[in-house]
Short mmCIF file of C-alpha atoms and ligand atoms in Angstrom, two decimals:
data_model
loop_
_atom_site.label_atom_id
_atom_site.label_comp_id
_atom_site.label_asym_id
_atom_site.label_seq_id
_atom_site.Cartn_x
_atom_site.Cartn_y
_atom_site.Cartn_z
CA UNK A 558 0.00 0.00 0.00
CA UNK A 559 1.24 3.61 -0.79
CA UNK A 560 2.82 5.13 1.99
CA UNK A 561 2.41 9.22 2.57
CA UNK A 562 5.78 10.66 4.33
CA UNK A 563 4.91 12.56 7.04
CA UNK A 564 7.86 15.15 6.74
CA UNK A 565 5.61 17.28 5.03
CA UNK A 566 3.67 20.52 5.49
CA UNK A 567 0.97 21.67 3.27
CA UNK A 568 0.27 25.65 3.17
CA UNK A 569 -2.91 27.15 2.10
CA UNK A 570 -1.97 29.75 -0.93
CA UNK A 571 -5.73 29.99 -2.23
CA UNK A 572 -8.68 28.78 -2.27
CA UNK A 573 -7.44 26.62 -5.13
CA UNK A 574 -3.59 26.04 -4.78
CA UNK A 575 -1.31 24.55 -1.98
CA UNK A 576 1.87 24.53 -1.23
CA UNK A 577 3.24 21.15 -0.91
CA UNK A 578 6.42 20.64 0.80
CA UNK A 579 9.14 17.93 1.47
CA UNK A 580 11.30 18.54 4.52
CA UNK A 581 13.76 15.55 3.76
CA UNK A 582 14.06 15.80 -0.06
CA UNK A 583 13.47 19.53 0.09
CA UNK A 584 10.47 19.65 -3.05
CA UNK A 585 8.10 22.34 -3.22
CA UNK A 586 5.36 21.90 -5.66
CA UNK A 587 1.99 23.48 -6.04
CA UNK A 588 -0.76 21.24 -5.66
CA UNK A 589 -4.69 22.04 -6.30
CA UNK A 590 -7.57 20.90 -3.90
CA UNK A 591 -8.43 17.49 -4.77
CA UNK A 592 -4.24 16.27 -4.70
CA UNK A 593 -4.94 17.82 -1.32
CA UNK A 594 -7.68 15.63 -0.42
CA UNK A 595 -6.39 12.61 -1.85
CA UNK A 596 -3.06 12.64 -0.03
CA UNK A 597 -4.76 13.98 3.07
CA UNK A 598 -7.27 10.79 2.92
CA UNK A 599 -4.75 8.67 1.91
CA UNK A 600 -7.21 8.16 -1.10
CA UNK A 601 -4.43 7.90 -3.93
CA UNK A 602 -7.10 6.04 -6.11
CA UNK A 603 -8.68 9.62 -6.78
CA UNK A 604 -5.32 10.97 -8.26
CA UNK A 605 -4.02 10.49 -11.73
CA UNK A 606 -0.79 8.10 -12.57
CA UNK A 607 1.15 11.09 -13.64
CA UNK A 608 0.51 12.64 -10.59
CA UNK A 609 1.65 10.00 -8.58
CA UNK A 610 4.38 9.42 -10.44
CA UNK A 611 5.43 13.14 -9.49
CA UNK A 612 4.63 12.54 -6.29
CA UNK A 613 6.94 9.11 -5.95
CA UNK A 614 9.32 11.07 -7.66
CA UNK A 615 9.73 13.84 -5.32
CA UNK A 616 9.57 11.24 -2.83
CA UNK A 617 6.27 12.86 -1.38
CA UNK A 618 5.05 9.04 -1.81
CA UNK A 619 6.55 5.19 -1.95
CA UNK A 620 5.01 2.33 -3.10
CA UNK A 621 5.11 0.64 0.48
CA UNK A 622 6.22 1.72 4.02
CA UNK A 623 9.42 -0.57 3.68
CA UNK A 624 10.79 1.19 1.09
CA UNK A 625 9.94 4.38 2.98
CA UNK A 626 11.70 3.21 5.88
CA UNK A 627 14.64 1.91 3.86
CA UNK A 628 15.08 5.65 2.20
CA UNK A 629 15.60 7.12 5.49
CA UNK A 630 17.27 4.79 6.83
CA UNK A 631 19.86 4.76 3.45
CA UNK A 632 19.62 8.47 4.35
CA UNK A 633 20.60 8.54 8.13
CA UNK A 634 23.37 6.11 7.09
CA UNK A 635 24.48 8.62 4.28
CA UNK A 636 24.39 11.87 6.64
CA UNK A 637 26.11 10.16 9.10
CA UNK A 638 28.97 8.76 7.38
CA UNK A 639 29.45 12.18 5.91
CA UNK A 640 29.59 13.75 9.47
CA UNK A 641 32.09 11.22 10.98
CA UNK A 642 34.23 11.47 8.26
CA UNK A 643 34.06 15.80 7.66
CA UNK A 644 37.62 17.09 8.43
CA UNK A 645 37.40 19.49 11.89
CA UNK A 646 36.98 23.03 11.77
CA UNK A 647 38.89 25.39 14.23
CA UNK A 648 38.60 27.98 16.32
CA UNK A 649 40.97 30.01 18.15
CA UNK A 650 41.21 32.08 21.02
CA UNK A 651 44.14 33.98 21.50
CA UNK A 652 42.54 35.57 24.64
CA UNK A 653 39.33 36.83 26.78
CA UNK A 654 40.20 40.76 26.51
CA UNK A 655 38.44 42.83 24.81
CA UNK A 656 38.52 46.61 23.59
CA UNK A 657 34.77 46.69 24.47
CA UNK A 658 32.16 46.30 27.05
CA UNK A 659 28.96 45.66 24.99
CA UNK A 660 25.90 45.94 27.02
CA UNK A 661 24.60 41.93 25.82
CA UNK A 662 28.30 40.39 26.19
CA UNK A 663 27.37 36.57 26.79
CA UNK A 664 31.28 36.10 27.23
CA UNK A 665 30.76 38.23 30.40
CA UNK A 666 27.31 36.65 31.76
CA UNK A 667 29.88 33.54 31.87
CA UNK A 668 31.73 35.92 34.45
CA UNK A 669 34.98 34.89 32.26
CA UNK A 670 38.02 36.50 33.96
CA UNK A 671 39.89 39.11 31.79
CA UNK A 672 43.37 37.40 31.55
CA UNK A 673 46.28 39.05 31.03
CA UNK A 674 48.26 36.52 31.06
CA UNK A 675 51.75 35.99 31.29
CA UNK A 676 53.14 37.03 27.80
CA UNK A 677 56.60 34.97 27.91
CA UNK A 678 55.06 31.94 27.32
CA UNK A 679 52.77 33.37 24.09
CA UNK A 680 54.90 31.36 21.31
CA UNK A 681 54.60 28.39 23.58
CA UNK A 682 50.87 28.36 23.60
CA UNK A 683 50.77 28.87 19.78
CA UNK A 684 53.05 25.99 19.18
CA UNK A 685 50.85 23.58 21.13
CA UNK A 686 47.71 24.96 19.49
CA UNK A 687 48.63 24.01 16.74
CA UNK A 688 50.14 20.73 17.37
CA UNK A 689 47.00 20.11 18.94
CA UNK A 690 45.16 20.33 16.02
CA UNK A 691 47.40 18.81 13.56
CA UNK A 692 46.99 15.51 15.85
CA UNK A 693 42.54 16.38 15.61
CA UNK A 694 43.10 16.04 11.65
CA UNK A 695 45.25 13.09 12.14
CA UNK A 696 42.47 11.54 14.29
CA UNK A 697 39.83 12.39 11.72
CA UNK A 698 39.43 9.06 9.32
CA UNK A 699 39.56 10.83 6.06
CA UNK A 700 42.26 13.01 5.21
CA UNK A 701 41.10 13.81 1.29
CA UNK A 702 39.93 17.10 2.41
CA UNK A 703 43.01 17.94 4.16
CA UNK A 704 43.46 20.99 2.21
CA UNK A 705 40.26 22.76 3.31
CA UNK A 706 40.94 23.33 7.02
CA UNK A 707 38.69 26.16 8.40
CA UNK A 708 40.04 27.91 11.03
CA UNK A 709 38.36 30.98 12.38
CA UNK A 710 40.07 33.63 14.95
CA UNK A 711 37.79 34.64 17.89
CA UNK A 712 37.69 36.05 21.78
CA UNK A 713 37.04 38.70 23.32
CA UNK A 714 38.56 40.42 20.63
CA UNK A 715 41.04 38.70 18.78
CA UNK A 716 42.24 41.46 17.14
CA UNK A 717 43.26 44.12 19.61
CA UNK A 718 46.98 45.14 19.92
CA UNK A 719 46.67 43.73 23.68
CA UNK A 720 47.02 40.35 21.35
CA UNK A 721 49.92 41.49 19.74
CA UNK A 722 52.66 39.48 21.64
CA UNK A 723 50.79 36.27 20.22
CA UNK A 724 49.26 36.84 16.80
CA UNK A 725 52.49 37.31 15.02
CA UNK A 726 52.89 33.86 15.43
CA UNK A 727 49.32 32.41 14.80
CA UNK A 728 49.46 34.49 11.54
CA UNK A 729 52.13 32.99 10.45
CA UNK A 730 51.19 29.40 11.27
CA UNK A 731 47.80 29.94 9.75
CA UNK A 732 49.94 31.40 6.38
CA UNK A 733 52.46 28.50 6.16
CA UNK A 734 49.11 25.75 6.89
CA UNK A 735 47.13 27.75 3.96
CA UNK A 736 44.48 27.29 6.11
CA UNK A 737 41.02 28.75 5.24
CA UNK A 738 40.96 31.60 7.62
CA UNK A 739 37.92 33.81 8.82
CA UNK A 740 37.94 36.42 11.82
CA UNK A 741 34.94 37.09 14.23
CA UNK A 742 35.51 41.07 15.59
CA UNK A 743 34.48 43.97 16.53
CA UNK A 744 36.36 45.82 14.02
CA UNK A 745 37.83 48.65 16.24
CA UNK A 746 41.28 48.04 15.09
CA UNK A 747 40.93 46.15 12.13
CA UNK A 748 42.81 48.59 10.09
CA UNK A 749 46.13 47.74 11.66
CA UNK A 750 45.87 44.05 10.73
CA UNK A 751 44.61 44.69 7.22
CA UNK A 752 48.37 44.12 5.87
CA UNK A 753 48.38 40.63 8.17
CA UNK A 754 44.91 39.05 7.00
CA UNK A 755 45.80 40.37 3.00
CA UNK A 756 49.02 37.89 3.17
CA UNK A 757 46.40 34.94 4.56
CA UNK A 758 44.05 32.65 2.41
CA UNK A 759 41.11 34.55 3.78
CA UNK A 760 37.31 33.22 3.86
CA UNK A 761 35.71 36.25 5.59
CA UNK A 762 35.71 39.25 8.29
CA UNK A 763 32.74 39.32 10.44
CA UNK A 764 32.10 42.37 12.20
CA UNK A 765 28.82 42.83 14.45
CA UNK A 766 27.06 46.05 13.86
CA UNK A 767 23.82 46.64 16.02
CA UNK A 768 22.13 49.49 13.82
CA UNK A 769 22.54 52.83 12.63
CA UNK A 770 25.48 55.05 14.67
CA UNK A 771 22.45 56.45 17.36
CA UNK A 772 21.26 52.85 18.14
CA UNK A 773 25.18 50.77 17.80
CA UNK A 774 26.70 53.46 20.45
CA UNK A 775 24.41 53.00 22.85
CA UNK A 776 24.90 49.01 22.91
CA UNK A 777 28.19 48.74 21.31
CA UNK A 778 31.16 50.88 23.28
CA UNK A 779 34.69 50.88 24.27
CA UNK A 780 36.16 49.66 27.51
CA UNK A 781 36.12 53.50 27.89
CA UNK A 782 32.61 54.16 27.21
CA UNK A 783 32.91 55.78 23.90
CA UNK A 784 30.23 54.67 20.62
CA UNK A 785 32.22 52.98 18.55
CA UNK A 786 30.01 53.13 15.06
CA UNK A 787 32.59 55.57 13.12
CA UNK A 788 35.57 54.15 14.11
CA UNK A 789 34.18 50.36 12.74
CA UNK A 790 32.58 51.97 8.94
CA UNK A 791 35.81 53.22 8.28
CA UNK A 792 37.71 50.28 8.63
CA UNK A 793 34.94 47.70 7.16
CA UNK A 794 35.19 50.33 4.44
CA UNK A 795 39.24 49.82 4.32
CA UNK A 796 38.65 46.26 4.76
CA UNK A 797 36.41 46.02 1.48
CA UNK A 798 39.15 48.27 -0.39
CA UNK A 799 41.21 45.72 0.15
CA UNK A 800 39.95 43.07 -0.87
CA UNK A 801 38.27 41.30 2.16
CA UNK A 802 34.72 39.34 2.15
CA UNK A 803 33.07 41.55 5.34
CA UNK A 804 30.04 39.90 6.95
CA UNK A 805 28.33 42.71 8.94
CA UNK A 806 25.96 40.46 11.65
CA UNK A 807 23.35 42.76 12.76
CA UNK A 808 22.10 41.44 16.56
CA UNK A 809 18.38 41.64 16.43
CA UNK A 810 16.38 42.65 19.95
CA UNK A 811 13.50 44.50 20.41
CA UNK A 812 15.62 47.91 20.56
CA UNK A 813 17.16 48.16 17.16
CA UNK A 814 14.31 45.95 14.70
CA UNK A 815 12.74 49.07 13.98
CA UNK A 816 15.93 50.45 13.29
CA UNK A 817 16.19 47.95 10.47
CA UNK A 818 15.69 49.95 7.54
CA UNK A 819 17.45 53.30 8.42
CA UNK A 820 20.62 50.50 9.27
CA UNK A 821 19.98 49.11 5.52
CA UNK A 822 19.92 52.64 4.01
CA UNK A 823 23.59 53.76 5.90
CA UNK A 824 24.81 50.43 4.36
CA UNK A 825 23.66 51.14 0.97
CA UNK A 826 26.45 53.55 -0.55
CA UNK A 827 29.24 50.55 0.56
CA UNK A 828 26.93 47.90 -0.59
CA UNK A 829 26.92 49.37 -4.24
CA UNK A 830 30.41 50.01 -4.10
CA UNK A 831 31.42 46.38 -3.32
CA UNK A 832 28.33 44.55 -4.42
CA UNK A 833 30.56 41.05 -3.87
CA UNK A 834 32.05 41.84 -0.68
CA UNK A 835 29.80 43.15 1.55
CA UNK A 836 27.47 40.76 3.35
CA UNK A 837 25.29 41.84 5.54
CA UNK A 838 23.04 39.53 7.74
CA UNK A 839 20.47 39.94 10.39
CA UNK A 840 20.59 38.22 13.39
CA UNK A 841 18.26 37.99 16.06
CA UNK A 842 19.16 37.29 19.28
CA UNK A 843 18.58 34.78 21.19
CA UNK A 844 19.53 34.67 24.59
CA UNK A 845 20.22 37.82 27.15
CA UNK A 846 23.87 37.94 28.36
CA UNK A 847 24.34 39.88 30.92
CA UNK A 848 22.01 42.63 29.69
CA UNK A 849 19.26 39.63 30.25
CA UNK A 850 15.97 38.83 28.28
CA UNK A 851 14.30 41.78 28.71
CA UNK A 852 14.87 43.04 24.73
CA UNK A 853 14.50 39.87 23.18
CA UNK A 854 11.69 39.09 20.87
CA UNK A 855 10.29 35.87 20.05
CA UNK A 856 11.56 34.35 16.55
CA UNK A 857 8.38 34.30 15.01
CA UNK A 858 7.25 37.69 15.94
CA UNK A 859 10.86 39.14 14.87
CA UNK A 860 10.27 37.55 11.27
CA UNK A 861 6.55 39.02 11.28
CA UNK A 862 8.18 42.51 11.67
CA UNK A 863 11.11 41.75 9.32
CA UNK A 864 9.04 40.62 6.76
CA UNK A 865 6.36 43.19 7.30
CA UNK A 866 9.46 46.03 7.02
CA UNK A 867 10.72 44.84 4.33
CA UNK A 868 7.13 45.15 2.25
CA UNK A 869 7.28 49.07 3.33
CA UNK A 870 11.02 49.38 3.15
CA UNK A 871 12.28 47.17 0.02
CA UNK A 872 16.63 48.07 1.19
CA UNK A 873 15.92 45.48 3.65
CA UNK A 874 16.97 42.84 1.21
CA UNK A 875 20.28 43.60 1.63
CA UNK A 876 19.72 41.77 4.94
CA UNK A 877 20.71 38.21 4.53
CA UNK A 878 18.13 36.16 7.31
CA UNK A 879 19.38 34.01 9.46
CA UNK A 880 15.90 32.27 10.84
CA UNK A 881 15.52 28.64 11.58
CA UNK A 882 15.14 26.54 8.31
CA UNK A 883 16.30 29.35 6.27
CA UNK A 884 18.70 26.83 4.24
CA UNK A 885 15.24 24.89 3.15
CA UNK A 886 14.01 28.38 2.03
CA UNK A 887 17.03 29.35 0.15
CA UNK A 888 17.32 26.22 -1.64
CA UNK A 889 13.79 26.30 -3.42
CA UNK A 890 13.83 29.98 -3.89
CA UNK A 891 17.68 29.84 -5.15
CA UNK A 892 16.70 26.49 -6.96
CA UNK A 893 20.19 25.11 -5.07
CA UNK A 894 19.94 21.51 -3.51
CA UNK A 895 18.82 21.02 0.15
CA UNK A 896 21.43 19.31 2.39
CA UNK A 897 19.28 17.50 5.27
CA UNK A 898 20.81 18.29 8.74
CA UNK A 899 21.70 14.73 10.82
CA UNK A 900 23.10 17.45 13.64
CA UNK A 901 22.22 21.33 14.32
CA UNK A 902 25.83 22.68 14.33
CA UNK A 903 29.58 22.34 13.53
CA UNK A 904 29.54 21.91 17.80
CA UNK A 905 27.76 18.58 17.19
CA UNK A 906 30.34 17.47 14.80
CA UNK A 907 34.02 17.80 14.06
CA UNK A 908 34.54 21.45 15.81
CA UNK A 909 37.00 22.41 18.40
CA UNK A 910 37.64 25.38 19.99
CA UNK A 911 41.03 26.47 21.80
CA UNK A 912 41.85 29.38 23.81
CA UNK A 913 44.87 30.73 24.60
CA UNK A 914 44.79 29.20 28.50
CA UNK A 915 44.87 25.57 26.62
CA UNK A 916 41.06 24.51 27.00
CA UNK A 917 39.51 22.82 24.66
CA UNK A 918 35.58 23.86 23.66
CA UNK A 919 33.09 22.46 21.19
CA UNK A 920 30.31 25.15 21.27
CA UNK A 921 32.04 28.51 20.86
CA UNK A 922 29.06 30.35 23.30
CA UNK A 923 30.13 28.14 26.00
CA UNK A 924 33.83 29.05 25.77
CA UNK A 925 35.30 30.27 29.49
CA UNK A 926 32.73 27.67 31.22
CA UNK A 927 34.12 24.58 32.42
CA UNK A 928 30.56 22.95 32.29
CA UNK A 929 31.28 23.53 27.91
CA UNK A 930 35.24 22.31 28.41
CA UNK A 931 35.83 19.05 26.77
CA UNK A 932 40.02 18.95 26.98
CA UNK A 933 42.59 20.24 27.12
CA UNK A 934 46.23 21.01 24.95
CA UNK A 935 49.14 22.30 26.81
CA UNK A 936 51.53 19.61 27.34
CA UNK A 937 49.99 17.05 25.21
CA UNK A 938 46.31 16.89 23.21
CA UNK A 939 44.21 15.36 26.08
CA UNK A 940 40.44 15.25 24.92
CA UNK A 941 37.66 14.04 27.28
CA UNK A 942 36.03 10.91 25.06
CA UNK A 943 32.73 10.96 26.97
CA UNK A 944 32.52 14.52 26.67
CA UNK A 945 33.15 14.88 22.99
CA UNK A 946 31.07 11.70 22.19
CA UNK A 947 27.99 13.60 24.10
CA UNK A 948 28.07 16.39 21.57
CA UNK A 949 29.06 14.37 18.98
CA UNK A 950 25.96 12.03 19.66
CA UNK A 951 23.77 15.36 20.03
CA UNK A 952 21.82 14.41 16.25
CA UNK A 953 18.22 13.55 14.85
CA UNK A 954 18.67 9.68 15.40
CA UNK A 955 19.70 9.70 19.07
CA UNK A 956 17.57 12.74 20.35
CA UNK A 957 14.45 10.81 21.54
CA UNK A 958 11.59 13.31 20.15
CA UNK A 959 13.36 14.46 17.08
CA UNK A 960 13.40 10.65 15.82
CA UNK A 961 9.79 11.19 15.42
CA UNK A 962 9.90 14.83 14.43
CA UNK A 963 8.86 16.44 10.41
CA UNK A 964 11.11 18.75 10.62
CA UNK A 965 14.38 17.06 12.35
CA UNK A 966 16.04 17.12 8.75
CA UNK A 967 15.92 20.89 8.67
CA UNK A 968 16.80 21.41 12.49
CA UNK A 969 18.88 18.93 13.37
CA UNK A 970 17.86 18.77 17.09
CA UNK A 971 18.38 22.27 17.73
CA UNK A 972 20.81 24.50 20.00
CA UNK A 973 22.80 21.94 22.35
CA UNK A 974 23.83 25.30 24.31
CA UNK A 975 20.56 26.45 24.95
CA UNK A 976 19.63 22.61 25.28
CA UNK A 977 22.51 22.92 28.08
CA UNK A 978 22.03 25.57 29.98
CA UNK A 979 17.93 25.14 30.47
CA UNK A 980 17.51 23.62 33.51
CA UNK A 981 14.71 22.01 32.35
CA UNK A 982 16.71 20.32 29.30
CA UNK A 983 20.32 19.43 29.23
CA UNK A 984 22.17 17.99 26.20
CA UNK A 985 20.00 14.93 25.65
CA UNK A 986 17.24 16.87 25.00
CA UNK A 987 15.61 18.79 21.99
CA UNK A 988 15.62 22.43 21.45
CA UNK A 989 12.64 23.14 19.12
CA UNK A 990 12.27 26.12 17.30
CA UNK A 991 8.48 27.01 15.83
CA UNK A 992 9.17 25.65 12.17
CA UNK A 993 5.51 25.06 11.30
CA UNK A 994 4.87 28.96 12.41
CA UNK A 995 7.83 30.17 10.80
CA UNK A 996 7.49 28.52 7.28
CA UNK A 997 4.21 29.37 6.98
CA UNK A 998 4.99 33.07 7.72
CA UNK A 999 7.67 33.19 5.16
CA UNK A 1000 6.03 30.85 2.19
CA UNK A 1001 3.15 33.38 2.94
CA UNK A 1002 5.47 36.47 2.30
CA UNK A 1003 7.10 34.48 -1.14
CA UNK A 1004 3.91 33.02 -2.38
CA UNK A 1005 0.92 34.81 -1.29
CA UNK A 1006 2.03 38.13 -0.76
CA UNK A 1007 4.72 38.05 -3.78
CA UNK A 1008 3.05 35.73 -6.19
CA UNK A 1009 6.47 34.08 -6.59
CA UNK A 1010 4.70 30.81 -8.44
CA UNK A 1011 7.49 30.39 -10.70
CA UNK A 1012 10.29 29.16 -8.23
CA UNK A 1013 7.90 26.38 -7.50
CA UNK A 1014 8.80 22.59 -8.48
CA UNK A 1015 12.52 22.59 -7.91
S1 SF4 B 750 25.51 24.60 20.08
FE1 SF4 B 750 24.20 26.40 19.70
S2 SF4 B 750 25.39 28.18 20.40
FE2 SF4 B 750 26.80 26.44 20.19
S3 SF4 B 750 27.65 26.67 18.13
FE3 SF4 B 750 25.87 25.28 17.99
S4 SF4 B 750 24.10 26.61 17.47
FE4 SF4 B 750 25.79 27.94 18.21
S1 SF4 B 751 14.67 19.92 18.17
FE1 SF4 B 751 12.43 19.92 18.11
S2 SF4 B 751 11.91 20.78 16.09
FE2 SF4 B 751 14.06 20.14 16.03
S3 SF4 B 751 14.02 18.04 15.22
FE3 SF4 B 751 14.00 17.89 17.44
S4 SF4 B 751 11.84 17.75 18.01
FE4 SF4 B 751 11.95 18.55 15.91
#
């Protein structure tokens, strides 16, 4: 007997026309009131070969249950072969300090200490770094993709001249490895390490921006109180003239959302000057930091207003969005194929994060708290098995709810952080985001709203 997958969601567009779509192959195909029916009934008798044909072929339906069993299980197999075998991605920390005191640091709701450590021992540290993770590639199985090491450069503030006894050498290492090299900051001195990154085989700068100069200096200052806004344009502006990919990730709360579009139209002149290089994204956050929930808005209701902005203000597409299951989205409006998820995040996988105090992370927003530390590198590359296996384990087929769950090929389980640090969780458990809510908001805004029929039927 025909078997109907469940990982499916069927939107209303009109009275006449749904939208029908596949969260494990990634389809999206228009279908008119009576397919509805019939697949809703499980009445396949009152649909037409070719349809069903279409519909086996997008793998909305199989022929039995067994051979809808044995595609996902052929899948899990694949996605999880694919995972054990990806080559690790790095980060590093050269240290906690930072030129800034943002009012939502999370780094400082984990009360990390600022170190300033002792700097005679700098080179020492960078040496064992990265011996450490020469022997993580070694450990990985395959070693084809050897060549495409990411490695990205984080704190506090990773570049800030405090830093300066120990980058020297971690530019250097990261030059002679040719690894892949991106660089999370704040941007306030990015201009002095222009001439560094250039010489590097860089992926991309990201530099957070909160809004328009009004709304960033009042979140965004320096360890001396001062906005920060011009300081940062002018150097994402140098950055661009020379050549670097700059992400600007706009944090989301309930302060700055309105701020949205006057943000978009500051960014516009760069944006049209380097069309290819400038990236920015929107971000909304998530949890409080220190500063707390108190400005956070709910995903859905964030999209609502994004998407409801963007109608009045069009320069908001100049936002990429970073909402859950936006990689579903992207693939049937970009026409791209959909990767399912077996795990959320690089965390859950083959990431590792080092600091400049020799701990060893996997989730880079629990870095600083030992309840997040899975090893450690200083006098040799000592990794705690259970503790990496727990976050390596963190996927679809081992999370008890998301085995049964539509969408766990476009989540992946979730956020182990926030799995973590809910007291009501822990790591074992799920961290659901609203997909049904959120995909019908934004197939509403590309379908309904925008008549976008044509990107239909990948
Ligand atoms: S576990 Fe959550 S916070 Fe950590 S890297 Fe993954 S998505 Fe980000
Ligand atoms: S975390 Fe929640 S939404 Fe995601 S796959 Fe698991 S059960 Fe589904």
């Amino acid at each position: 007997m025909m078997h109907f997958a469940k990982e499916h969601d069927i939107f209303e567009l009109s009275k006449e026309q749904y939208l029908l779509i596949n969260y494990v192959s990634g389809a999206a195909d228009i279908i008119d009131n009576s397919c509805k029916i019939a697949l809703e009934k499980g009445d396949y008798k009152l649909l037409d070969k070719n349809i069903i044909d279409e519909l086996i072929s997008r793998k909305y339906l199989f022929s039995s249950i067994q051979e809808y069993e044995q595609y996902l299980f052929e899948l899990d197999k694949k996605l999880l072969s694919v995972e054990k075998t990806q080559m690790p991605n790095f980060l590093l920390i050269p240290s906690y300090n930072c030129n800034f005191e943002c009012s939502y640091c999370y780094q400082k709701s984990y009360q990390i200490e600022k170190f300033y450590g002792n700097k005679d021992y700098s080179k020492n540290i960078v040496d064992a770094m990265f011996a450490a993770m020469d022997k993580i590639i070694e450990n990985t199985g395959n070693q084809e993709n050897k060549d495409f090491i990411k490695v990205t450069l984080m704190g506090g503030e990773p570049l800030f001249s405090h830093n300066d006894d120990i980058l020297p050498f971690i530019f250097e290492k990261l030059k002679d490895k040719k690894y892949k090299v991106s660089v999370i900051t704040n941007g306030y001195e990015l201009d002095n390490y222009i001439p560094f990154l250039r010489k590097l085989n860089i992926d991309f700068i990201q530099i957070t921006m909160d809004g328009t100069k009004e709304i960033h200096d009042t979140k965004r200052f320096n360890n001396k109180h001062v906005g920060t806004f011009d300081v940062i344009m002018k150097n994402v502006k140098k950055a661009l003239e020379a050549g670097l990919n700059v992400e600007i990730r706009n944090n989301v709360d309930a302060d700055n959302i309105l701020n949205l579009p006057a943000f978009a139209y500051a960014l516009s002149d760069l944006k049209n000057d380097f069309p290819n290089l400038l990236h920015p994204y929107i971000y909304i956050l998530q949890d409080g930091g220190c500063s707390g929930n108190k400005t956070i808005i709910n995903e859905v209701e964030s999209l609502e207003t994004v998407l409801a902005l963007e109608k009045i203000y069009p320069n908001l597409n100049i936002f990429r969005k970073t909402f859950h299951g936006i990689d579903l989205i992207n693939s049937i409006v970009n026409n791209t194929p959909f990767k399912p998820k077996m795990s959320n995040c690089a965390a859950c996988r083959n990431q590792y994060i080092l600091d400049g105090h020799g701990n060893i992370y996997k989730c880079w927003f629990g870095v600083g708290n030992d309840k997040f530390k899975i090893g450690n590198y200083i006098s040799d590359l000592k990794i705690c098995d259970v503790a990496d296996t727990a976050w390596k384990k963190r996927n679809i087929i081992n999370l008890k709810k998301c085995i049964q769950c539509k969408y766990r090929y476009i989540c992946g389980g979730g956020c182990a952080n926030r799995a973590t640090i809910d007291p009501d969780t822990g790591i074992r458990r799920e961290k659901c985001a609203d997909y049904k809510k959120i995909m019908g908001i934004y197939f509403n805004h590309l379908f309904v709203e925008n008549r976008n029929e044509e990107i239909i039927c990948k």
